[in-house]
mmCIF file of C-alpha atoms in Angstrom:
data_model
loop_
_atom_site.group_PDB
_atom_site.id
_atom_site.type_symbol
_atom_site.label_atom_id
_atom_site.label_comp_id
_atom_site.label_asym_id
_atom_site.label_seq_id
_atom_site.Cartn_x
_atom_site.Cartn_y
_atom_site.Cartn_z
ATOM 1 C CA MET A 417 102.932 101.956 82.518
ATOM 2 C CA PHE A 418 106.461 100.576 82.499
ATOM 3 C CA ASP A 419 107.896 98.239 79.878
ATOM 4 C CA PRO A 420 108.482 94.778 81.438
ATOM 5 C CA VAL A 421 110.951 93.846 78.690
ATOM 6 C CA LEU A 422 113.118 96.859 79.532
ATOM 7 C CA LEU A 423 112.915 96.046 83.241
ATOM 8 C CA ARG A 424 114.122 92.500 82.631
ATOM 9 C CA SER A 425 117.062 93.845 80.642
ATOM 10 C CA LEU A 426 118.135 95.888 83.665
ATOM 11 C CA THR A 427 117.779 93.121 86.245
ATOM 12 C CA GLY A 428 119.723 90.058 87.310
ATOM 13 C CA THR A 429 122.756 91.638 88.962
ATOM 14 C CA PRO A 430 123.424 90.652 92.596
ATOM 15 C CA LEU A 431 122.540 93.410 95.032
ATOM 16 C CA ARG A 432 123.808 94.551 98.389
ATOM 17 C CA VAL A 433 120.911 95.719 100.539
ATOM 18 C CA ARG A 434 121.384 98.061 103.467
ATOM 19 C CA CYS A 435 118.625 99.380 105.732
ATOM 20 C CA ALA A 436 118.920 102.059 108.392
ATOM 21 C CA VAL A 437 116.400 103.652 110.732
ATOM 22 C CA LEU A 438 117.118 107.379 111.106
ATOM 23 C CA PRO A 439 115.512 109.509 113.834
ATOM 24 C CA VAL A 440 114.139 112.841 112.624
ATOM 25 C CA PRO A 441 112.696 115.891 114.375
ATOM 26 C CA ALA A 442 108.925 116.081 114.640
ATOM 27 C CA PRO A 443 107.333 117.780 111.639
ATOM 28 C CA GLY A 444 105.676 121.154 111.899
ATOM 29 C CA GLY A 445 101.958 121.199 112.520
ATOM 30 C CA GLY A 446 101.469 121.531 116.239
ATOM 31 C CA ALA A 447 101.112 119.196 119.181
ATOM 32 C CA ALA A 448 99.420 116.428 117.187
ATOM 33 C CA HIS A 449 102.812 115.554 115.638
ATOM 34 C CA ALA A 450 105.209 116.875 118.277
ATOM 35 C CA ARG A 451 104.180 114.328 120.916
ATOM 36 C CA HIS A 452 105.600 111.444 118.852
ATOM 37 C CA GLU A 453 109.200 110.420 118.173
ATOM 38 C CA TRP A 454 109.595 110.193 114.409
ATOM 39 C CA SER A 455 111.957 108.184 112.227
ATOM 40 C CA VAL A 456 112.396 107.158 108.598
ATOM 41 C CA LEU A 457 113.523 103.902 107.052
ATOM 42 C CA ARG A 458 116.274 104.358 104.461
ATOM 43 C CA VAL A 459 117.098 101.569 102.028
ATOM 44 C CA THR A 460 120.314 101.660 99.965
ATOM 45 C CA LEU A 461 120.872 99.222 97.096
ATOM 46 C CA ARG A 462 124.230 98.779 95.408
ATOM 47 C CA GLY A 463 125.037 96.653 92.387
ATOM 48 C CA ALA A 464 127.126 96.824 89.187
ATOM 49 C CA GLY A 465 128.479 100.265 90.055
ATOM 50 C CA SER A 466 125.069 101.896 90.638
ATOM 51 C CA THR A 467 123.365 102.961 93.861
ATOM 52 C CA GLY A 468 119.649 103.447 94.497
ATOM 53 C CA ARG A 469 118.065 104.971 97.560
ATOM 54 C CA GLY A 470 114.537 104.943 98.922
ATOM 55 C CA GLU A 471 112.879 106.105 102.113
ATOM 56 C CA ALA A 472 109.632 105.557 103.957
ATOM 57 C CA THR A 473 108.116 107.052 107.081
ATOM 58 C CA LEU A 474 107.822 104.848 110.167
ATOM 59 C CA LEU A 475 104.604 105.822 111.893
ATOM 60 C CA PRO A 476 105.399 105.938 115.629
ATOM 61 C CA TYR A 477 101.990 104.628 116.686
ATOM 62 C CA LEU A 478 102.000 101.391 114.595
ATOM 63 C CA GLU A 479 103.560 98.176 115.916
ATOM 64 C CA ALA A 480 104.192 96.926 112.373
ATOM 65 C CA HIS A 481 106.474 99.932 111.764
ATOM 66 C CA ARG A 482 108.805 99.181 114.665
ATOM 67 C CA PRO A 483 112.416 98.376 113.679
ATOM 68 C CA GLU A 484 112.237 94.837 115.081
ATOM 69 C CA ALA A 485 109.159 94.035 112.956
ATOM 70 C CA LEU A 486 110.824 95.435 109.833
ATOM 71 C CA GLY A 487 114.005 93.527 110.637
ATOM 72 C CA ALA A 488 112.061 90.273 110.713
ATOM 73 C CA GLN A 489 110.509 91.063 107.325
ATOM 74 C CA LEU A 490 113.901 91.837 105.824
ATOM 75 C CA ALA A 491 115.457 88.662 107.233
ATOM 76 C CA SER A 492 112.712 86.547 105.656
ATOM 77 C CA ALA A 493 113.321 88.027 102.189
ATOM 78 C CA GLU A 494 116.995 89.003 102.260
ATOM 79 C CA GLY A 495 118.326 85.942 100.449
ATOM 80 C CA ARG A 496 116.001 86.480 97.487
ATOM 81 C CA LEU A 497 116.436 90.253 97.467
ATOM 82 C CA ALA A 498 120.140 89.802 96.810
ATOM 83 C CA HIS A 499 119.270 88.314 93.400
ATOM 84 C CA VAL A 500 116.124 90.286 92.482
ATOM 85 C CA ILE A 501 116.016 93.887 91.365
ATOM 86 C CA SER A 502 112.683 94.118 89.551
ATOM 87 C CA PRO A 503 110.042 96.158 91.420
ATOM 88 C CA VAL A 504 107.254 93.947 90.032
ATOM 89 C CA GLN A 505 108.619 91.023 92.068
ATOM 90 C CA LEU A 506 108.510 92.749 95.455
ATOM 91 C CA PRO A 507 104.853 91.862 96.236
ATOM 92 C CA ASP A 508 105.875 88.190 96.159
ATOM 93 C CA LEU A 509 108.577 88.825 98.764
ATOM 94 C CA LEU A 510 107.133 91.326 101.232
ATOM 95 C CA PRO A 511 103.748 92.497 102.534
ATOM 96 C CA PRO A 512 102.539 96.074 101.954
ATOM 97 C CA GLY A 513 104.217 98.564 104.266
ATOM 98 C CA PRO A 514 107.211 100.874 104.658
ATOM 99 C CA LEU A 515 109.921 98.267 103.958
ATOM 100 C CA ARG A 516 108.443 97.262 100.616
ATOM 101 C CA SER A 517 107.766 100.908 99.774
ATOM 102 C CA ALA A 518 111.336 102.013 100.517
ATOM 103 C CA LEU A 519 112.749 99.057 98.567
ATOM 104 C CA ASP A 520 110.479 99.837 95.632
ATOM 105 C CA THR A 521 111.616 103.466 95.637
ATOM 106 C CA ALA A 522 115.273 102.417 95.846
ATOM 107 C CA LEU A 523 114.853 99.962 92.964
ATOM 108 C CA TRP A 524 113.405 102.582 90.625
ATOM 109 C CA ASP A 525 116.211 104.967 91.579
ATOM 110 C CA LEU A 526 118.775 102.248 90.855
ATOM 111 C CA LEU A 527 117.183 101.346 87.517
ATOM 112 C CA ALA A 528 117.132 105.000 86.478
ATOM 113 C CA LYS A 529 120.819 105.398 87.218
ATOM 114 C CA ARG A 530 121.673 102.117 85.503
ATOM 115 C CA SER A 531 119.695 102.901 82.347
ATOM 116 C CA GLY A 532 120.617 106.572 82.028
ATOM 117 C CA GLN A 533 116.927 107.455 81.869
ATOM 118 C CA ARG A 534 114.805 109.304 84.393
ATOM 119 C CA ALA A 535 112.452 107.270 86.583
ATOM 120 C CA TRP A 536 109.385 108.800 84.951
ATOM 121 C CA GLU A 537 110.569 107.582 81.556
ATOM 122 C CA LEU A 538 111.079 104.046 82.850
ATOM 123 C CA LEU A 539 107.706 104.127 84.594
ATOM 124 C CA GLY A 540 105.903 105.314 81.475
ATOM 125 C CA VAL A 541 104.271 108.236 83.288
ATOM 126 C CA PRO A 542 104.231 111.956 82.445
ATOM 127 C CA ARG A 543 107.217 114.039 83.521
ATOM 128 C CA PRO A 544 106.518 115.286 87.071
ATOM 129 C CA ARG A 545 105.398 118.894 87.248
ATOM 130 C CA PRO A 546 104.852 121.276 90.163
ATOM 131 C CA VAL A 547 101.892 120.014 92.177
ATOM 132 C CA PRO A 548 99.494 122.157 94.225
ATOM 133 C CA ALA A 549 99.210 120.330 97.543
ATOM 134 C CA ILE A 550 96.487 120.168 100.176
ATOM 135 C CA ARG A 551 97.471 121.340 103.657
ATOM 136 C CA THR A 552 96.230 119.143 106.513
ATOM 137 C CA LEU A 553 94.813 120.815 109.627
ATOM 138 C CA PRO A 554 95.266 118.191 112.376
ATOM 139 C CA LEU A 555 93.203 117.622 115.518
ATOM 140 C CA LEU A 556 94.441 120.538 117.605
ATOM 141 C CA GLY A 557 92.945 122.719 120.290
ATOM 142 C CA HIS A 558 91.092 125.847 119.213
ATOM 143 C CA ALA A 559 94.031 128.244 119.727
ATOM 144 C CA SER A 560 96.455 125.954 117.854
ATOM 145 C CA LEU A 561 93.982 125.526 115.001
ATOM 146 C CA GLU A 562 93.681 129.290 114.693
ATOM 147 C CA GLU A 563 97.482 129.528 114.481
ATOM 148 C CA GLU A 564 97.576 126.822 111.793
ATOM 149 C CA LEU A 565 94.995 128.721 109.779
ATOM 150 C CA HIS A 566 97.076 131.899 109.940
ATOM 151 C CA HIS A 567 99.888 129.972 108.176
ATOM 152 C CA SER A 568 97.695 128.361 105.521
ATOM 153 C CA ASP A 569 97.361 131.280 103.109
ATOM 154 C CA GLY A 570 99.738 129.756 100.545
ATOM 155 C CA PHE A 571 97.516 126.692 100.188
ATOM 156 C CA ALA A 572 94.434 126.892 98.009
ATOM 157 C CA SER A 573 93.152 123.567 99.416
ATOM 158 C CA LEU A 574 92.749 122.391 103.020
ATOM 159 C CA LYS A 575 91.997 119.062 104.700
ATOM 160 C CA LEU A 576 90.361 119.397 108.115
ATOM 161 C CA LYS A 577 90.520 116.582 110.653
ATOM 162 C CA LEU A 578 87.259 116.018 112.542
ATOM 163 C CA GLY A 579 85.708 113.456 114.860
ATOM 164 C CA ALA A 580 87.641 113.851 118.110
ATOM 165 C CA GLY A 581 84.746 115.298 120.139
ATOM 166 C CA ALA A 582 81.022 115.995 119.917
ATOM 167 C CA VAL A 583 79.149 117.394 116.919
ATOM 168 C CA GLU A 584 79.541 120.864 118.426
ATOM 169 C CA ASP A 585 83.341 120.468 118.371
ATOM 170 C CA ASP A 586 83.298 119.540 114.698
ATOM 171 C CA LEU A 587 81.069 122.500 113.868
ATOM 172 C CA ALA A 588 83.342 124.876 115.793
ATOM 173 C CA ARG A 589 86.315 123.659 113.752
ATOM 174 C CA LEU A 590 84.405 124.095 110.491
ATOM 175 C CA ASP A 591 83.342 127.597 111.539
ATOM 176 C CA ALA A 592 86.957 128.513 112.360
ATOM 177 C CA VAL A 593 88.149 127.391 108.953
ATOM 178 C CA ARG A 594 85.491 129.336 107.100
ATOM 179 C CA ARG A 595 86.046 132.404 109.252
ATOM 180 C CA HIS A 596 89.754 132.489 108.374
ATOM 181 C CA ARG A 597 89.680 130.845 104.927
ATOM 182 C CA PRO A 598 86.332 131.391 103.207
ATOM 183 C CA ASP A 599 88.187 131.032 99.898
ATOM 184 C CA ALA A 600 89.693 127.581 100.470
ATOM 185 C CA TRP A 601 88.679 124.373 98.734
ATOM 186 C CA LEU A 602 87.906 122.155 101.720
ATOM 187 C CA MET A 603 87.796 118.438 102.440
ATOM 188 C CA ALA A 604 87.154 116.778 105.798
ATOM 189 C CA ASP A 605 88.518 113.609 107.396
ATOM 190 C CA ALA A 606 86.592 112.040 110.297
ATOM 191 C CA GLY A 607 89.114 109.254 110.799
ATOM 192 C CA GLY A 608 86.377 106.638 111.279
ATOM 193 C CA GLY A 609 85.232 108.496 114.392
ATOM 194 C CA TRP A 610 81.509 108.847 113.646
ATOM 195 C CA ASP A 611 78.576 106.464 113.728
ATOM 196 C CA VAL A 612 75.836 106.370 111.088
ATOM 197 C CA ASP A 613 73.508 108.741 112.980
ATOM 198 C CA ARG A 614 76.234 111.321 113.395
ATOM 199 C CA LEU A 615 77.177 111.030 109.742
ATOM 200 C CA ARG A 616 73.570 111.717 108.729
ATOM 201 C CA THR A 617 73.572 114.760 111.033
ATOM 202 C CA MET A 618 76.887 116.050 109.705
ATOM 203 C CA LEU A 619 76.367 115.646 105.954
ATOM 204 C CA PRO A 620 74.156 118.733 105.447
ATOM 205 C CA LYS A 621 76.315 120.768 107.829
ATOM 206 C CA LEU A 622 79.447 119.830 105.913
ATOM 207 C CA ALA A 623 77.722 120.830 102.685
ATOM 208 C CA ASP A 624 76.732 124.178 104.217
ATOM 209 C CA HIS A 625 80.415 124.818 104.989
ATOM 210 C CA GLY A 626 81.432 124.047 101.421
ATOM 211 C CA VAL A 627 83.113 120.694 102.088
ATOM 212 C CA ARG A 628 83.860 119.000 98.757
ATOM 213 C CA VAL A 629 85.143 115.555 99.854
ATOM 214 C CA LEU A 630 84.748 113.510 103.072
ATOM 215 C CA GLU A 631 87.256 110.836 104.086
ATOM 216 C CA GLN A 632 86.573 107.786 106.276
ATOM 217 C CA PRO A 633 83.524 108.953 108.256
ATOM 218 C CA LEU A 634 82.696 105.512 109.734
ATOM 219 C CA PRO A 635 84.673 102.661 111.279
ATOM 220 C CA GLU A 636 85.055 99.794 108.840
ATOM 221 C CA ALA A 637 82.561 97.637 110.763
ATOM 222 C CA GLN A 638 79.799 100.152 109.952
ATOM 223 C CA ALA A 639 80.926 101.115 106.446
ATOM 224 C CA GLY A 640 78.311 98.891 104.799
ATOM 225 C CA ALA A 641 75.725 101.581 105.585
ATOM 226 C CA LEU A 642 77.391 103.840 103.014
ATOM 227 C CA ALA A 643 76.121 101.706 100.131
ATOM 228 C CA ALA A 644 72.577 103.051 100.546
ATOM 229 C CA LEU A 645 73.483 106.540 101.773
ATOM 230 C CA ARG A 646 72.824 109.546 99.570
ATOM 231 C CA ARG A 647 75.613 112.068 99.841
ATOM 232 C CA PRO A 648 76.125 115.637 98.535
ATOM 233 C CA PHE A 649 79.820 115.046 97.756
ATOM 234 C CA PRO A 650 82.219 112.096 97.325
ATOM 235 C CA ILE A 651 83.112 109.941 100.344
ATOM 236 C CA ILE A 652 86.501 108.228 100.157
ATOM 237 C CA ALA A 653 88.412 105.615 102.144
ATOM 238 C CA ASP A 654 91.908 104.204 102.708
ATOM 239 C CA PRO A 655 92.402 100.771 101.126
ATOM 240 C CA HIS A 656 93.359 98.316 103.865
ATOM 241 C CA ARG A 657 95.738 96.272 101.748
ATOM 242 C CA GLY A 658 98.059 96.972 98.856
ATOM 243 C CA GLU A 659 95.912 94.964 96.481
ATOM 244 C CA ALA A 660 93.780 96.037 93.545
ATOM 245 C CA ALA A 661 91.285 93.364 94.666
ATOM 246 C CA ASP A 662 90.514 95.527 97.692
ATOM 247 C CA LEU A 663 88.964 98.093 95.353
ATOM 248 C CA GLY A 664 86.131 95.684 94.551
ATOM 249 C CA ARG A 665 85.028 95.824 98.175
ATOM 250 C CA LEU A 666 85.335 99.598 98.382
ATOM 251 C CA VAL A 667 83.573 100.525 95.145
ATOM 252 C CA SER A 668 80.110 99.575 96.458
ATOM 253 C CA ARG A 669 80.514 101.866 99.481
ATOM 254 C CA TYR A 670 82.834 104.693 98.537
ATOM 255 C CA ASP A 671 83.357 107.144 95.700
ATOM 256 C CA GLY A 672 87.131 107.205 95.922
ATOM 257 C CA ILE A 673 90.305 106.130 97.692
ATOM 258 C CA ASN A 674 93.191 107.748 99.545
ATOM 259 C CA LEU A 675 96.391 106.065 98.377
ATOM 260 C CA LYS A 676 99.653 106.327 100.322
ATOM 261 C CA LEU A 677 102.757 104.704 98.866
ATOM 262 C CA ASP A 678 104.062 103.520 102.240
ATOM 263 C CA ALA A 679 100.717 101.921 103.103
ATOM 264 C CA VAL A 680 100.132 100.008 99.862
ATOM 265 C CA GLY A 681 103.749 98.956 99.366
ATOM 266 C CA GLY A 682 105.334 101.489 97.038
ATOM 267 C CA LEU A 683 105.083 103.375 93.779
ATOM 268 C CA THR A 684 104.712 100.266 91.588
ATOM 269 C CA THR A 685 101.686 98.991 93.499
ATOM 270 C CA ALA A 686 100.173 102.474 93.792
ATOM 271 C CA LEU A 687 100.300 103.034 90.024
ATOM 272 C CA GLY A 688 98.599 99.691 89.441
ATOM 273 C CA MET A 689 95.866 100.510 91.953
ATOM 274 C CA MET A 690 95.361 103.937 90.394
ATOM 275 C CA GLU A 691 94.833 102.309 86.999
ATOM 276 C CA GLN A 692 92.278 99.944 88.553
ATOM 277 C CA ALA A 693 90.576 102.857 90.336
ATOM 278 C CA GLU A 694 90.303 104.787 87.083
ATOM 279 C CA GLN A 695 88.637 101.804 85.419
ATOM 280 C CA ARG A 696 86.117 101.600 88.285
ATOM 281 C CA GLY A 697 85.365 105.344 88.203
ATOM 282 C CA LEU A 698 86.867 106.013 91.629
ATOM 283 C CA LEU A 699 88.297 109.381 92.646
ATOM 284 C CA VAL A 700 91.943 109.108 93.753
ATOM 285 C CA LEU A 701 93.482 111.209 96.504
ATOM 286 C CA LEU A 702 97.239 110.682 96.579
ATOM 287 C CA GLY A 703 98.374 111.127 100.162
ATOM 288 C CA SER A 704 101.375 110.739 102.436
ATOM 289 C CA PRO A 705 102.254 110.923 106.110
ATOM 290 C CA PRO A 706 104.938 113.440 107.057
ATOM 291 C CA ALA A 707 107.828 112.349 104.833
ATOM 292 C CA THR A 708 111.284 113.163 103.531
ATOM 293 C CA ALA A 709 111.953 114.871 100.225
ATOM 294 C CA ARG A 710 113.099 111.553 98.726
ATOM 295 C CA SER A 711 109.774 109.937 99.645
ATOM 296 C CA TRP A 712 107.895 112.887 98.157
ATOM 297 C CA ALA A 713 109.943 112.627 94.967
ATOM 298 C CA ALA A 714 108.624 109.101 94.367
ATOM 299 C CA THR A 715 105.077 110.111 95.258
ATOM 300 C CA LEU A 716 105.162 112.980 92.762
ATOM 301 C CA HIS A 717 105.710 110.442 89.981
ATOM 302 C CA ALA A 718 102.155 109.205 90.600
ATOM 303 C CA ALA A 719 100.601 112.666 90.916
ATOM 304 C CA ALA A 720 99.546 112.943 87.267
ATOM 305 C CA ARG A 721 97.133 110.016 87.744
ATOM 306 C CA ALA A 722 95.539 111.445 90.898
ATOM 307 C CA HIS A 723 92.569 113.800 91.150
ATOM 308 C CA LEU A 724 93.861 115.337 94.403
ATOM 309 C CA VAL A 725 97.274 115.413 96.099
ATOM 310 C CA ASN A 726 97.690 115.673 99.873
ATOM 311 C CA LEU A 727 101.383 115.940 100.773
ATOM 312 C CA PRO A 728 101.770 117.132 104.362
ATOM 313 C CA GLN A 729 104.742 118.160 106.504
ATOM 314 C CA GLU A 730 108.351 117.521 105.538
ATOM 315 C CA LEU A 731 110.699 115.377 107.617
ATOM 316 C CA CYS A 732 114.357 116.343 107.401
ATOM 317 C CA VAL A 733 117.188 114.017 108.366
ATOM 318 C CA PRO A 734 119.583 116.076 110.543
ATOM 319 C CA GLY A 735 122.607 117.269 108.596
ATOM 320 C CA GLU A 736 121.018 116.703 105.182
ATOM 321 C CA SER A 737 119.433 119.227 102.880
ATOM 322 C CA GLY A 738 116.146 118.267 101.318
ATOM 323 C CA GLU A 739 114.421 118.838 98.029
ATOM 324 C CA PRO A 740 111.941 119.182 96.396
ATOM 325 C CA ARG A 741 110.938 122.325 98.244
ATOM 326 C CA ARG A 742 107.543 123.907 98.482
ATOM 327 C CA THR A 743 106.816 127.313 97.059
ATOM 328 C CA GLY A 744 103.761 128.278 99.037
ATOM 329 C CA GLY A 745 101.304 125.450 98.471
ATOM 330 C CA THR A 746 103.104 124.015 95.420
ATOM 331 C CA LEU A 747 105.657 121.196 95.497
ATOM 332 C CA ALA A 748 108.367 121.160 92.826
ATOM 333 C CA PRO A 749 109.567 117.931 91.141
ATOM 334 C CA PRO A 750 112.914 116.428 92.186
ATOM 335 C CA SER A 751 116.315 116.666 90.551
ATOM 336 C CA ALA A 752 118.048 113.529 89.303
ATOM 337 C CA ASP A 753 120.633 113.938 92.069
ATOM 338 C CA LEU A 754 117.989 113.419 94.739
ATOM 339 C CA TRP A 755 116.034 110.559 93.180
ATOM 340 C CA GLY A 756 115.163 108.928 89.889
#
């Protein structure tokens, strides 16, 4: 991990903080994404002749991601942010979420430019390398799912969303995937849409279809049943808070976690949680909502500590070119000009 002495040597300069909400076109991936209006939060930090930038996705269906909610968070912390540029101090100023994540990303970018080192060197992580990514197949109608599968050949690994209808609907989706992609490594995500009886019914059927990992099969209120449930493959969950302490609650029920930088509060927090997860023997899936190339660039700096990487559709700010770009199902690391 990063050297706190080096971080302190790079901090202490007053900062100018600027935030902007930028509308972006809906990502590819069918009607599940196209029905929402998407935007990203961009944070720009300037101080002592250096500029750092970070971005986070604002999920259009969450009240806490609305600009007015983020504005209130920024107003409560703005006075202290002007004098603080260490990422390790952000959890004391802001709750987990897109604002803290974008600020964290911008701070590491600023520190990299100020120090003349790359972000991965400052972070004490391996140099980012091309990452094979999982392609998500969202909850679409049968014809749209078939179309998605026709465009999935470049991805060795797939994540199939389930749980929107009856058991028969889930089985039809699994059959469609295996009909088109019998070769694919496959995980499933029920989105908390099953009850315990349905989970018991589905487990052997998922195994028959070669599913290797299952995410969030039960709503949190019923998740205690997982502690005594035998399963043929790992079952993972999303941590509810950006705190390593949350892993203590999850470890008795789940075999792994799905970490998203924007959800837990940024790259700094995610790396700490990944270290805690490794100590507890938890599998780590590093995920992301649809996101810009700058957001992906930060996420890729945590990829070496993850067992699986799920980076879905790209969001592009109109008039700007993005990188890193995918080559088939592989995502290339960023240049220093983009981030870090």
